[in-house]
CSV table of C-alpha atoms and ligand atoms in Angstrom, one decimal:
chain,number,residue,atom,x,y,z
W,1,MET,CA,18.6,14.6,-13.1
W,2,LYS,CA,16.8,11.2,-13.1
W,3,LYS,CA,15.1,10.3,-9.8
W,4,LYS,CA,16.3,7.3,-7.8
W,5,ILE,CA,13.7,4.7,-6.6
W,6,SER,CA,14.9,1.9,-4.3
W,7,LEU,CA,12.8,-1.2,-3.9
W,8,ILE,CA,13.4,-3.1,-0.6
W,9,GLY,CA,12.2,-6.5,-1.5
W,10,ALA,CA,12.6,-7.9,-5.0
W,11,GLY,CA,10.0,-10.6,-4.8
W,12,GLN,CA,6.7,-10.8,-6.7
W,13,ILE,CA,5.6,-7.2,-6.0
W,14,GLY,CA,9.1,-5.8,-5.9
W,15,GLY,CA,10.0,-7.2,-9.4
W,16,THR,CA,6.7,-6.0,-10.8
W,17,LEU,CA,7.3,-2.5,-9.3
W,18,ALA,CA,10.7,-2.5,-11.0
W,19,HIS,CA,9.2,-3.4,-14.3
W,20,LEU,CA,6.4,-0.9,-14.2
W,21,ILE,CA,8.7,1.9,-13.0
W,22,SER,CA,11.1,1.1,-15.8
W,23,ILE,CA,8.4,1.2,-18.5
W,24,LYS,CA,7.0,4.4,-17.1
W,25,GLU,CA,10.6,5.8,-16.8
W,26,LEU,CA,9.8,7.2,-13.3
W,27,GLY,CA,13.5,6.9,-12.3
W,28,ASN,CA,16.6,4.8,-12.0
W,29,VAL,CA,15.8,1.6,-10.0
W,30,VAL,CA,17.8,-0.1,-7.2
W,31,LEU,CA,16.4,-3.6,-6.4
W,32,PHE,CA,17.4,-4.6,-2.9
W,33,ASP,CA,16.8,-8.0,-1.4
W,34,VAL,CA,18.5,-10.2,1.2
W,35,ALA,CA,18.3,-12.8,-1.5
W,36,GLU,CA,20.9,-11.0,-3.6
W,37,GLY,CA,20.4,-13.3,-6.6
W,38,ILE,CA,16.8,-12.4,-6.9
W,39,ALA,CA,17.6,-8.7,-6.9
W,40,LYS,CA,20.5,-9.0,-9.4
W,41,GLY,CA,18.7,-11.4,-11.6
W,42,LYS,CA,15.5,-9.3,-11.9
W,43,ALA,CA,17.4,-6.1,-12.5
W,44,LEU,CA,19.4,-7.8,-15.2
W,45,ASP,CA,16.3,-9.3,-16.8
W,46,ILE,CA,14.4,-6.0,-16.9
W,47,GLY,CA,17.5,-4.2,-18.1
W,48,GLN,CA,17.7,-6.6,-21.0
W,49,SER,CA,14.2,-5.5,-22.1
W,50,THR,CA,15.3,-1.8,-22.4
W,51,SER,CA,15.9,-2.0,-26.2
W,52,VAL,CA,12.5,-3.8,-26.8
W,53,ASP,CA,10.4,-1.3,-24.8
W,54,GLY,CA,12.6,1.7,-25.4
W,55,PHE,CA,12.9,3.0,-21.9
W,56,ASP,CA,16.1,4.7,-20.7
W,57,ILE,CA,16.7,4.0,-17.1
W,58,ASN,CA,19.4,2.2,-15.1
W,59,LEU,CA,18.6,-0.8,-12.8
W,60,LYS,CA,20.9,-2.3,-10.1
W,61,GLY,CA,20.3,-5.4,-8.0
W,62,THR,CA,22.0,-5.5,-4.6
W,63,ASN,CA,21.9,-6.8,-1.0
W,64,ASN,CA,24.0,-3.8,0.2
W,65,TYR,CA,22.1,-1.0,1.8
W,66,GLU,CA,24.7,1.5,0.8
W,67,ASP,CA,23.3,1.2,-2.8
W,68,ILE,CA,20.0,2.8,-1.7
W,69,LYS,CA,21.8,6.0,-0.6
W,70,ASP,CA,19.9,9.3,-1.2
W,71,SER,CA,16.9,7.6,-2.9
W,72,ASP,CA,14.0,9.9,-3.8
W,73,VAL,CA,11.5,7.2,-3.2
W,74,ILE,CA,11.7,3.9,-1.3
W,75,ILE,CA,9.0,1.2,-1.7
W,76,ILE,CA,9.1,-1.6,0.8
W,77,THR,CA,7.8,-5.1,0.1
W,78,ALA,CA,10.3,-7.0,2.2
W,79,GLY,CA,8.5,-9.7,4.1
W,80,VAL,CA,6.6,-12.9,3.7
W,81,PRO,CA,3.2,-13.1,2.0
W,82,ARG,CA,0.2,-15.1,3.1
W,83,LYS,CA,-0.4,-18.8,2.5
W,84,PRO,CA,-3.9,-20.1,1.9
W,85,GLY,CA,-5.9,-20.0,5.2
W,86,MET,CA,-3.7,-17.3,6.7
W,87,THR,CA,-4.9,-13.8,7.6
W,88,ARG,CA,-2.9,-10.7,7.0
W,89,ASP,CA,-2.5,-10.4,10.8
W,90,ASP,CA,-0.8,-13.8,10.9
W,91,LEU,CA,2.2,-12.3,9.2
W,92,LEU,CA,2.9,-9.8,12.1
W,93,GLY,CA,5.6,-11.6,14.0
W,94,THR,CA,7.8,-12.4,11.0
W,95,ASN,CA,7.3,-9.1,9.1
W,96,LEU,CA,7.8,-6.9,12.2
W,97,LYS,CA,11.3,-8.3,12.6
W,98,ILE,CA,12.0,-7.7,8.9
W,99,ILE,CA,10.7,-4.1,8.9
W,100,LYS,CA,12.9,-3.3,11.9
W,101,GLN,CA,16.0,-4.3,9.9
W,102,VAL,CA,14.7,-2.4,6.8
W,103,ALA,CA,14.1,0.7,9.0
W,104,GLU,CA,17.7,0.6,10.2
W,105,GLY,CA,19.0,0.4,6.6
W,106,VAL,CA,16.8,3.2,5.4
W,107,LYS,CA,17.5,5.5,8.4
W,108,LYS,CA,21.2,5.1,7.9
W,109,ASN,CA,21.4,5.4,4.1
W,110,SER,CA,18.4,7.4,2.9
W,111,PRO,CA,16.6,9.3,5.7
W,112,ASN,CA,15.2,12.0,3.3
W,113,SER,CA,13.2,9.6,1.1
W,114,PHE,CA,9.5,9.3,0.6
W,115,VAL,CA,8.8,5.8,1.9
W,116,ILE,CA,5.9,3.7,0.7
W,117,CYS,CA,5.3,0.6,2.8
W,118,ILE,CA,3.4,-2.4,1.2
W,119,THR,CA,4.4,-5.3,3.5
W,120,ASN,CA,1.5,-6.8,5.5
W,121,PRO,CA,-0.1,-6.4,8.0
W,122,LEU,CA,0.1,-3.0,6.3
W,123,ASP,CA,-1.3,-0.5,8.8
W,124,ILE,CA,0.9,-2.0,11.6
W,125,ILE,CA,4.0,-2.3,9.4
W,126,VAL,CA,3.9,1.2,8.2
W,127,MET,CA,3.5,2.6,11.7
W,128,ALA,CA,6.3,0.3,13.0
W,129,PHE,CA,8.5,1.5,10.1
W,130,GLN,CA,7.9,5.1,11.0
W,131,LYS,CA,8.6,4.5,14.7
W,132,TYR,CA,11.7,2.5,14.1
W,133,SER,CA,13.1,4.8,11.4
W,134,GLY,CA,12.1,8.1,13.0
W,135,LEU,CA,11.4,9.5,9.5
W,136,PRO,CA,8.8,12.3,9.5
W,137,THR,CA,5.2,11.0,9.3
W,138,ASN,CA,4.4,13.0,6.1
W,139,LYS,CA,7.2,11.0,4.4
W,140,VAL,CA,6.1,7.6,5.5
W,141,VAL,CA,2.8,6.2,4.0
W,142,GLY,CA,1.2,2.8,3.4
W,143,MET,CA,-0.2,1.3,0.2
W,144,ALA,CA,-3.6,-0.4,0.6
W,145,GLY,CA,-6.6,1.9,-0.1
W,146,ILE,CA,-5.8,2.3,-3.7
W,147,LEU,CA,-5.7,-1.5,-4.2
W,148,ASP,CA,-8.9,-2.0,-2.1
W,149,SER,CA,-10.7,0.8,-3.9
W,150,SER,CA,-9.6,-0.7,-7.3
W,151,ARG,CA,-10.9,-4.1,-6.3
W,152,PHE,CA,-14.3,-2.7,-5.3
W,153,LYS,CA,-14.5,-0.7,-8.5
W,154,TYR,CA,-13.6,-3.9,-10.5
W,155,PHE,CA,-16.4,-5.9,-8.8
W,156,LEU,CA,-18.9,-3.1,-9.3
W,157,SER,CA,-17.9,-2.8,-12.9
W,158,GLU,CA,-18.4,-6.5,-13.6
W,159,GLU,CA,-21.7,-6.5,-11.8
W,160,LEU,CA,-23.2,-3.4,-13.4
W,161,LYS,CA,-21.5,-3.8,-16.8
W,162,VAL,CA,-20.0,-0.3,-16.5
W,163,PRO,CA,-16.4,0.6,-17.4
W,164,VAL,CA,-14.3,1.1,-14.2
W,165,LYS,CA,-13.4,4.6,-15.4
W,166,ASN,CA,-17.1,5.6,-14.9
W,167,ILE,CA,-17.0,4.5,-11.2
W,168,GLU,CA,-15.9,6.7,-8.4
W,169,CYS,CA,-15.4,5.0,-5.1
W,170,ILE,CA,-13.0,4.9,-2.1
W,171,VAL,CA,-12.2,2.3,0.5
W,172,LEU,CA,-10.9,3.6,3.9
W,173,GLY,CA,-9.9,2.2,7.3
W,174,GLY,CA,-7.6,-0.7,8.0
W,175,HIS,CA,-6.3,-3.0,5.3
W,176,GLY,CA,-8.2,-6.0,6.7
W,177,ASP,CA,-11.6,-7.6,7.1
W,178,THR,CA,-13.0,-4.3,8.7
W,179,MET,CA,-12.0,-2.1,5.7
W,180,VAL,CA,-14.8,0.4,4.8
W,181,PRO,CA,-16.0,0.9,1.2
W,182,MET,CA,-17.6,4.3,1.5
W,183,LEU,CA,-20.9,3.5,-0.2
W,184,ASN,CA,-22.3,7.0,0.1
W,185,HIS,CA,-19.3,8.3,-1.7
W,186,THR,CA,-19.6,5.8,-4.5
W,187,LEU,CA,-21.0,7.0,-7.9
W,188,VAL,CA,-21.6,5.0,-11.0
W,189,ASN,CA,-22.0,7.2,-14.1
W,190,GLY,CA,-22.6,10.0,-11.6
W,191,LYS,CA,-25.5,8.1,-9.9
W,192,PRO,CA,-25.5,6.9,-6.3
W,193,LEU,CA,-25.3,3.1,-5.8
W,194,ASN,CA,-28.7,2.7,-4.1
W,195,GLN,CA,-30.4,3.4,-7.4
W,196,LEU,CA,-28.5,0.7,-9.2
W,197,ILE,CA,-27.9,-2.4,-7.0
W,198,THR,CA,-29.8,-4.3,-4.3
W,199,LYS,CA,-28.5,-4.2,-0.8
W,200,ASP,CA,-27.8,-7.9,-0.7
W,201,LYS,CA,-25.8,-7.8,-3.9
W,202,LEU,CA,-23.9,-4.8,-2.6
W,203,ASP,CA,-23.1,-6.6,0.7
W,204,ASP,CA,-21.7,-9.5,-1.4
W,205,LEU,CA,-19.4,-7.1,-3.3
W,206,VAL,CA,-18.2,-5.4,-0.1
W,207,GLU,CA,-17.4,-8.8,1.4
W,208,ARG,CA,-15.6,-9.9,-1.8
W,209,THR,CA,-13.5,-6.7,-1.6
W,210,ARG,CA,-12.6,-7.4,2.0
W,211,LYS,CA,-11.5,-10.9,1.1
W,212,GLY,CA,-10.0,-9.8,-2.3
W,213,GLY,CA,-6.5,-10.8,-1.2
W,214,ALA,CA,-7.5,-14.2,0.2
W,215,GLU,CA,-9.4,-15.0,-3.0
W,216,ILE,CA,-6.2,-14.6,-5.0
W,217,VAL,CA,-4.0,-16.4,-2.4
W,218,LYS,CA,-6.4,-19.4,-2.7
W,219,TYR,CA,-5.9,-19.5,-6.5
W,220,LEU,CA,-2.2,-19.0,-6.5
W,221,GLU,CA,-1.5,-21.3,-3.5
W,222,LYS,CA,2.0,-20.0,-3.3
W,223,GLY,CA,2.1,-16.2,-2.7
W,224,SER,CA,-0.4,-13.4,-2.9
W,225,ALA,CA,-1.6,-10.7,-5.3
W,226,PHE,CA,1.2,-8.7,-6.9
W,227,TYR,CA,0.1,-7.0,-10.2
W,228,ALA,CA,-2.6,-4.7,-8.7
W,229,PRO,CA,-0.6,-4.0,-5.5
W,230,ALA,CA,2.4,-3.0,-7.6
W,231,ALA,CA,0.3,-0.8,-9.9
W,232,SER,CA,-1.1,0.9,-6.8
W,233,GLY,CA,2.3,1.5,-5.3
W,234,VAL,CA,3.5,3.1,-8.5
W,235,GLU,CA,0.6,5.5,-8.6
W,236,MET,CA,1.7,6.8,-5.2
W,237,ALA,CA,5.4,7.0,-6.2
W,238,GLU,CA,4.4,8.9,-9.4
W,239,ALA,CA,2.3,11.4,-7.5
W,240,TYR,CA,5.3,12.2,-5.3
W,241,ILE,CA,7.9,12.3,-8.1
W,242,LYS,CA,5.8,14.4,-10.5
W,243,ASN,CA,4.2,16.5,-7.7
W,244,LEU,CA,0.8,15.6,-8.9
W,245,LYS,CA,-1.0,16.6,-5.7
W,246,LYS,CA,-3.4,13.6,-6.3
W,247,THR,CA,-6.0,12.7,-3.7
W,248,LEU,CA,-5.4,9.0,-3.0
W,249,PRO,CA,-6.6,6.6,-0.3
W,250,CYS,CA,-3.5,5.6,1.7
W,251,ALA,CA,-2.5,4.5,5.2
W,252,ALA,CA,-1.4,7.8,6.7
W,253,PHE,CA,-0.6,9.1,10.2
W,254,LEU,CA,-3.6,10.6,11.9
W,255,ASN,CA,-3.0,13.4,14.3
W,256,GLY,CA,-6.6,14.4,15.2
W,257,GLU,CA,-8.2,13.9,11.7
W,258,TYR,CA,-11.3,11.7,11.8
W,259,ASN,CA,-11.1,12.1,15.6
W,260,GLU,CA,-8.2,9.7,15.7
W,261,GLU,CA,-4.6,10.2,16.7
W,262,ASN,CA,-1.2,8.4,16.8
W,263,VAL,CA,-2.4,5.7,14.4
W,264,TYR,CA,-1.9,4.9,10.7
W,265,ALA,CA,-5.1,4.1,8.8
W,266,GLY,CA,-6.5,4.4,5.3
W,267,VAL,CA,-7.8,7.9,4.6
W,268,PRO,CA,-7.8,10.2,1.5
W,269,VAL,CA,-4.6,12.1,1.3
W,270,ILE,CA,-3.0,14.5,-1.1
W,271,ILE,CA,0.4,13.3,-2.3
W,272,GLY,CA,2.8,15.8,-3.9
W,273,ASN,CA,6.6,16.4,-3.7
W,274,ASN,CA,6.3,17.0,0.1
W,275,GLY,CA,4.9,13.6,0.6
W,276,VAL,CA,1.6,13.4,2.4
W,277,GLU,CA,0.7,17.1,2.0
W,278,LYS,CA,-2.8,17.0,3.5
W,279,ILE,CA,-5.3,14.6,4.9
W,280,VAL,CA,-8.7,15.1,3.3
W,281,GLU,CA,-11.6,14.9,5.9
W,282,LEU,CA,-14.7,13.6,4.1
W,283,THR,CA,-18.2,14.3,5.6
W,284,LEU,CA,-19.3,10.9,6.8
W,285,ASP,CA,-22.7,9.9,7.9
W,286,LYS,CA,-23.3,8.0,11.2
W,287,ASP,CA,-22.8,4.5,9.8
W,288,GLU,CA,-19.6,5.5,7.9
W,289,THR,CA,-18.2,7.1,11.0
W,290,LYS,CA,-19.0,4.0,13.1
W,291,ASN,CA,-17.6,1.6,10.6
W,292,LEU,CA,-14.4,3.7,10.2
W,293,ASN,CA,-13.9,3.8,13.9
W,294,ILE,CA,-14.4,0.1,14.2
W,295,SER,CA,-11.8,-0.5,11.5
W,296,ILE,CA,-9.3,1.9,13.1
W,297,LYS,CA,-9.9,0.3,16.5
W,298,ALA,CA,-8.9,-3.1,15.0
W,299,VAL,CA,-5.7,-1.5,13.8
W,300,LYS,CA,-5.0,-0.1,17.2
W,301,GLU,CA,-5.6,-3.5,18.8
W,302,LEU,CA,-3.2,-5.2,16.4
W,303,TYR,CA,-0.6,-2.5,17.1
W,304,LYS,CA,-0.9,-3.3,20.8
W,305,THR,CA,0.0,-6.9,19.9
W,306,ALA,CA,3.0,-5.5,17.9
W,307,CYS,CA,4.1,-3.5,21.0
W,308,LYS,CA,4.0,-6.7,23.1
W,309,ILE,CA,6.1,-8.5,20.5
W,310,ASP,CA,8.6,-5.6,20.4
W,311,PRO,CA,8.6,-3.3,23.4
W,312,ASP,CA,10.8,-0.9,21.4
W,313,LEU,CA,7.6,0.2,19.7
W,314,ASN,CA,6.3,1.6,23.0
W,315,ASN,CA,8.9,4.4,22.9
L,401,TXD,O1,-2.2,-4.1,-0.2
L,401,TXD,C1,-1.1,-4.5,0.4
L,401,TXD,N1,-0.4,-3.7,1.1
L,401,TXD,C2,-0.7,-6.0,0.2
L,401,TXD,C3,0.7,-6.2,0.6
L,401,TXD,C4,-1.0,-6.5,-1.1
L,401,TXD,C5,-0.4,-7.7,-1.5
L,401,TXD,C6,0.7,-8.3,-0.8
L,401,TXD,N2,1.1,-7.6,0.4
L,401,TXD,C7,2.3,-8.0,1.2
L,401,TXD,O2,3.5,-7.5,0.5
L,401,TXD,C8,2.5,-9.5,1.3
L,401,TXD,O3,1.7,-10.0,2.3
L,401,TXD,C9,4.0,-9.4,1.8
L,401,TXD,O4,4.0,-9.1,3.2
L,401,TXD,C10,4.6,-8.3,1.0
L,401,TXD,C11,5.4,-8.8,-0.2
L,401,TXD,O5,4.6,-9.6,-1.0
L,401,TXD,P1,5.4,-10.4,-2.2
L,401,TXD,O6,4.3,-11.2,-2.9
L,401,TXD,O7,6.2,-9.5,-3.0
L,401,TXD,O8,6.3,-11.4,-1.4
L,401,TXD,P2,7.6,-12.2,-1.9
L,401,TXD,O9,7.4,-12.5,-3.4
L,401,TXD,O10,7.8,-13.3,-1.0
L,401,TXD,O11,8.8,-11.1,-1.8
L,401,TXD,C12,9.2,-10.7,-0.6
L,401,TXD,C13,10.7,-10.5,-0.7
L,401,TXD,C14,11.5,-11.8,-0.9
L,401,TXD,O12,12.2,-11.7,-2.1
L,401,TXD,C15,12.4,-11.9,0.3
L,401,TXD,O13,13.7,-12.4,0.0
L,401,TXD,C16,12.5,-10.5,0.7
L,401,TXD,O14,11.2,-9.9,0.5
L,401,TXD,N3,12.9,-10.3,2.1
L,401,TXD,C17,13.7,-9.3,2.5
L,401,TXD,N4,14.2,-8.2,1.7
L,401,TXD,C18,15.0,-7.4,2.5
L,401,TXD,N5,15.3,-7.5,3.8
L,401,TXD,C19,14.8,-8.5,4.5
L,401,TXD,N6,15.0,-8.7,5.8
L,401,TXD,C20,14.0,-9.5,3.8
L,401,TXD,N7,13.3,-10.6,4.2
L,401,TXD,C21,12.7,-11.1,3.1
């Protein structure tokens, strides 16, 4: 029985998700968008590449939430992306309203799905979705850490002329300017970073990772990154569908882990067919702990703003 993956939002990331999922044959795809034409057009276009790429899955474009019924996985990109000069936090007001609508649609039609939120400001949107929908916290997760870790690996790879596959690193905390590349947990060809790169250069690469999204927004002018975000979302969906029990940096609900509770933030989690099956607590040094707390504090502050925008979130 093929799995069913519904994509709420058929824009730049949604369309790329649909294409990647099709080529990997992870499951049949429902592309949902309020702009019905975008959903239907992209579903048809990818469907017409079936014979060329040889995948055997069905795609449907729709603006009817009934079509997402009983999805195994739902990936949410519905919302507006940044324009040059905007921060991720600037999207809060608009995207909070959108995620409330999406949560209603998912709660009514597909409450047992594993839900991956991508819409920004990510940590707030994923928490708001979980609150609005009431889905269990282990089945609601945010995509950001995989993308941020991949960006940091890419910059290290360019600087050190080392293939990315020889680099282990993880970026935790909020998906914003306070995100925390865990430098003591970064290895290049099995060696710690401090033997390979000066502190100044490392600081530059950390800053470039934090601003990785804005750098692409500046180039694109209209819209933001979508290939790497989509690839990151697919890795999470695949871990769930294939029960891979992979450890991945994702925005997950903290209930005491890392001395934090009642907040979503980027931490290493194990994803299998029960969703977020475990939160992995790394041993952090004083600086890492401090920086992670600062980042999570920033998430909590922005969530307070969200609660002022919509008091329903206070329940
Ligand atoms: O790491 C991360 N999490 C981020 C997330 C990485 C990159 C981009 N990030 C955010 O994803 C970005 O800031 C946006 O908030 C979302 C989606 O980005 P995308 O580039 O895909 O935006 P598009 O191309 O504008 O697509 C959004 C689609 C568009 O087709 C709208 O018609 C649709 O969302 N939309 C809706 N769909 C369903 N329901 C409602 N209410 C709705 N409103 C808009």
